[in-house]
Backbone as JSON, one array per atom type, in Angstrom:
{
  "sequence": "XXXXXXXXXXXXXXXXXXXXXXXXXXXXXXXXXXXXXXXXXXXXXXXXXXXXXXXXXXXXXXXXXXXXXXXXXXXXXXXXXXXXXXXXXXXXXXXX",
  "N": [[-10.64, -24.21, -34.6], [-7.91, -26.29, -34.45], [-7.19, -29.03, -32.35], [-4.39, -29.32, -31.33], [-3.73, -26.67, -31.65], [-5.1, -25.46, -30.31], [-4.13, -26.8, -27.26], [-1.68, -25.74, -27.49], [-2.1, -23.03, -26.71], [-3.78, -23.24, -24.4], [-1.46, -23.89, -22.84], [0.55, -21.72, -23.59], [-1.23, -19.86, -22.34], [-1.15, -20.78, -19.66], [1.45, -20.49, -18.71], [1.99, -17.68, -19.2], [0.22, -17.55, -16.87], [2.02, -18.16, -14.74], [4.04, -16.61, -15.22], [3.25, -13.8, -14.6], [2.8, -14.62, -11.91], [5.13, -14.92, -10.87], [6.26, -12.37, -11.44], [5.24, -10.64, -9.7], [5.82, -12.18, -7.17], [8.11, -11.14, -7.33], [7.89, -8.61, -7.17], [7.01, -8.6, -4.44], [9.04, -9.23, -2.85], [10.56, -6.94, -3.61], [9.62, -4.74, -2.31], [9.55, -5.86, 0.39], [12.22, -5.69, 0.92], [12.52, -3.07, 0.52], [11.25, -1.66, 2.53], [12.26, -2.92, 4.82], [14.74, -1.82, 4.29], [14.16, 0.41, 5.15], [13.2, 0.84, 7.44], [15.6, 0.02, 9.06], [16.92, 2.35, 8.63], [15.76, 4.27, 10.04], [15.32, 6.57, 12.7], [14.83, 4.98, 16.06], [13.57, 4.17, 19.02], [14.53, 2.32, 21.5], [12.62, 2.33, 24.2], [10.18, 1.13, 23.76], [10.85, -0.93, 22.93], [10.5, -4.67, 21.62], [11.22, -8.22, 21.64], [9.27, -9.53, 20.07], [7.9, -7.19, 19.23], [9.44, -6.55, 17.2], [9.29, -8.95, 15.72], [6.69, -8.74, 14.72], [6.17, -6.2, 13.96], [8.16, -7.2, 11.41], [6.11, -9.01, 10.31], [4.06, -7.65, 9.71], [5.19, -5.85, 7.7], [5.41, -7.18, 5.78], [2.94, -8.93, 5.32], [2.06, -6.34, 4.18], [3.84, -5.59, 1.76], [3.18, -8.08, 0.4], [-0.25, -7.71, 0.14], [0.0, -5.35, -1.2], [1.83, -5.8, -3.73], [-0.16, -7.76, -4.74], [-1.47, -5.73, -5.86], [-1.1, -4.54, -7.07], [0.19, -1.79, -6.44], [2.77, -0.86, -7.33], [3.13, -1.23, -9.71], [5.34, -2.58, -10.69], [5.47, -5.42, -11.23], [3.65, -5.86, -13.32], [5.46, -4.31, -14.97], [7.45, -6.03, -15.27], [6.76, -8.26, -16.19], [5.58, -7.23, -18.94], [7.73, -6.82, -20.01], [9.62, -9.31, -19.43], [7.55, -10.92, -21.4], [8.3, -9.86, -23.99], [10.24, -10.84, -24.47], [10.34, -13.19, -24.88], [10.71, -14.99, -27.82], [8.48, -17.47, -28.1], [5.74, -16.16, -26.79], [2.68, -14.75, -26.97], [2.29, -12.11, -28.73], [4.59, -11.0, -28.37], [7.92, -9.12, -29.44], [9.41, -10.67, -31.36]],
  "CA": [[-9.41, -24.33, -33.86], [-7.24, -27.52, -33.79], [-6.78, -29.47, -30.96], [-3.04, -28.73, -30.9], [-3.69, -25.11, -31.63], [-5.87, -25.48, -27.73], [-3.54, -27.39, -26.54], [-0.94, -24.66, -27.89], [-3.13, -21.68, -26.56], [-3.63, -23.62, -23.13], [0.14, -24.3, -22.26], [1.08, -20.14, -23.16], [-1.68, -18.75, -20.72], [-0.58, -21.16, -18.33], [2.89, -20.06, -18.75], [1.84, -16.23, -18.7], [-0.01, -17.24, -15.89], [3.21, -18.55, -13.98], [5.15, -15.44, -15.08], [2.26, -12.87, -13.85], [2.65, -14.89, -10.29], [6.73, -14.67, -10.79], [6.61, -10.96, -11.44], [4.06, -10.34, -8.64], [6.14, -12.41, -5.99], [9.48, -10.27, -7.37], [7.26, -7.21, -6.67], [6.65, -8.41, -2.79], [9.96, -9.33, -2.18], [11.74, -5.91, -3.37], [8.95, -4.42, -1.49], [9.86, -5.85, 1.69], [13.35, -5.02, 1.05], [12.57, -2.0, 0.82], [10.72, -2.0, 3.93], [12.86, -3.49, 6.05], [15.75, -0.86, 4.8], [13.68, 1.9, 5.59], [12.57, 0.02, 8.86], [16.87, 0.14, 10.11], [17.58, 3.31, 9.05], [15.0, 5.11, 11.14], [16.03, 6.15, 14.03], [13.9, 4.04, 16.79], [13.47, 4.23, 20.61], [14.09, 1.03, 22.68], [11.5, 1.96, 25.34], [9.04, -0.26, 24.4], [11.16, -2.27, 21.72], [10.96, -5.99, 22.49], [11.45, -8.94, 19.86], [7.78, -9.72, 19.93], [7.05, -6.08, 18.71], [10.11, -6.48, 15.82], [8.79, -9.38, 14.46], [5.11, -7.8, 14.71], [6.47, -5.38, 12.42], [8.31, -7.81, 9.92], [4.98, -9.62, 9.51], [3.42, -6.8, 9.29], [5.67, -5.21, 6.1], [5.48, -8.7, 4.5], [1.82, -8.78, 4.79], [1.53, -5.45, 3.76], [4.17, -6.05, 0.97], [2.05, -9.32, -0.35], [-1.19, -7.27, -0.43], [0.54, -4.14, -2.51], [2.13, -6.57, -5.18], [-1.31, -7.97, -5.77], [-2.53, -4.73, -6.16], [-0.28, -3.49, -8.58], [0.75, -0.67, -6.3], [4.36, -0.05, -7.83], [3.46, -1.7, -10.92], [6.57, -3.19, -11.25], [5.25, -6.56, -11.67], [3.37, -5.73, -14.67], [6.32, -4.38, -16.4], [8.44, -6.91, -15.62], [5.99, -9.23, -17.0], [5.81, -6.96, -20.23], [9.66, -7.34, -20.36], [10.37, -10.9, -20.2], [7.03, -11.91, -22.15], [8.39, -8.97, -24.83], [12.07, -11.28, -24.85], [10.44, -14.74, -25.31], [9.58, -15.4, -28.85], [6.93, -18.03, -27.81], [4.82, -15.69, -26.42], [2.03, -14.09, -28.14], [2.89, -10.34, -28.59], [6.07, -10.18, -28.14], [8.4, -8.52, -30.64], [10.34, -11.29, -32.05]],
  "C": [[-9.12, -25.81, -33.65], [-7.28, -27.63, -32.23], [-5.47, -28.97, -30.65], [-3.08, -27.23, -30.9], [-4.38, -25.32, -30.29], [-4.94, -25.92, -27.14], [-2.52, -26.43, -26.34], [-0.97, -23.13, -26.69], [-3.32, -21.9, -25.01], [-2.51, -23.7, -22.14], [0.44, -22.73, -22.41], [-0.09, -19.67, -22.53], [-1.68, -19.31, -19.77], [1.07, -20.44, -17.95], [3.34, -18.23, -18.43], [1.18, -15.93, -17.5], [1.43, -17.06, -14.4], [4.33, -17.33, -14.14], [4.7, -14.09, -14.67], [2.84, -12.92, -12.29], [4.32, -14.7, -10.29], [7.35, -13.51, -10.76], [6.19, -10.6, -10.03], [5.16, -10.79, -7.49], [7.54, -11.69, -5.58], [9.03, -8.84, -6.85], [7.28, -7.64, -4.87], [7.9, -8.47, -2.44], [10.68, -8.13, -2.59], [10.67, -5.08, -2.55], [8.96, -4.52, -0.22], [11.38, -6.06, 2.04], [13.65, -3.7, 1.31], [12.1, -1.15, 2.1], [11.38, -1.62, 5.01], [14.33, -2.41, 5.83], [15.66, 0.14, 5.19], [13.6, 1.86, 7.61], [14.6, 0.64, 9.37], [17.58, 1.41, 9.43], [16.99, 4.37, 9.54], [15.65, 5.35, 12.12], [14.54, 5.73, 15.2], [14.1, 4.85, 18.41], [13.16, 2.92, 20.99], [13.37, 1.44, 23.55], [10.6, 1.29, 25.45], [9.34, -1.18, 23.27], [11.12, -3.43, 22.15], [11.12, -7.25, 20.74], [10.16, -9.14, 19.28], [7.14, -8.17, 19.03], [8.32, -6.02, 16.98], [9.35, -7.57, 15.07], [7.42, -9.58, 14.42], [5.15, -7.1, 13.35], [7.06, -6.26, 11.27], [7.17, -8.42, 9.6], [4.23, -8.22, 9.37], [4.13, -5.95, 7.61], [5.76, -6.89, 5.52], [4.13, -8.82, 4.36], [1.36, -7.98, 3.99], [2.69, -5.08, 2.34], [3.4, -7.12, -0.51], [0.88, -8.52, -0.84], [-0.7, -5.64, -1.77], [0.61, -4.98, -3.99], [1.0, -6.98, -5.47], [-2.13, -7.09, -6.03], [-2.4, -4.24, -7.03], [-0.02, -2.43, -8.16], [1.77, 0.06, -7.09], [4.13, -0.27, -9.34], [4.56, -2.33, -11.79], [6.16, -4.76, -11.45], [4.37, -6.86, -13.36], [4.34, -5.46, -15.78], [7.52, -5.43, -16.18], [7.37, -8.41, -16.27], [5.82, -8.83, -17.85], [6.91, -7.34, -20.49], [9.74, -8.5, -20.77], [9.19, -11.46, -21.38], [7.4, -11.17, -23.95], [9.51, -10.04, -25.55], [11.75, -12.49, -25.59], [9.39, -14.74, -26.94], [8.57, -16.17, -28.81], [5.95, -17.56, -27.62], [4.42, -14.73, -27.1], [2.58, -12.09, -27.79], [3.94, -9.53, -28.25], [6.98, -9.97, -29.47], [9.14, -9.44, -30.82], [9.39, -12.44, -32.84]]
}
């Protein structure tokens, strides 16, 4: 193996690394969209609502958002990382 072929080989699994972590952070954030629309169309009880206990709960669905996406719960970060690395001819294994 050339040097430029490493050098080559080094720069696309950095680049698939950066689009792994780009899928992954698109996975937490529709995740805590989804969340948070489930969250206001509940119906609730102010008796012991206060702001301290709302944004209890938004860190709580954003934490628990963050740990899903790196789990691969929905798996939507994997296929959107098949997708785009499917689009970019640079990248190894993709159909073009």
């Amino acid at each position: 193996m050339s040097i430029s072929t490493a050098a080559a080989a080094a720069s696309t699994a950095k680049e698939r690394s950066q689009l792994a972590g780009a899928a992954q952070d698109f996975e937490a954030i529709f995740l805590r969209q989804m969340l948070s629309a489930a969250r206001d169309s509940a119906i609730r009880s102010d008796l012991f609502g206060s702001n301290g206990s709302d944004t209890f709960r938004q860190m709580r669905d954003e934490a628990f958002a963050d740990i899903a996406s790196q789990q691969g719960v929905l798996g939507l970060a994997a296929m959107i990382e098949a997708q785009v690395a499917s689009a970019d001819p640079q990248t190894p294994g993709s159909k073009e």
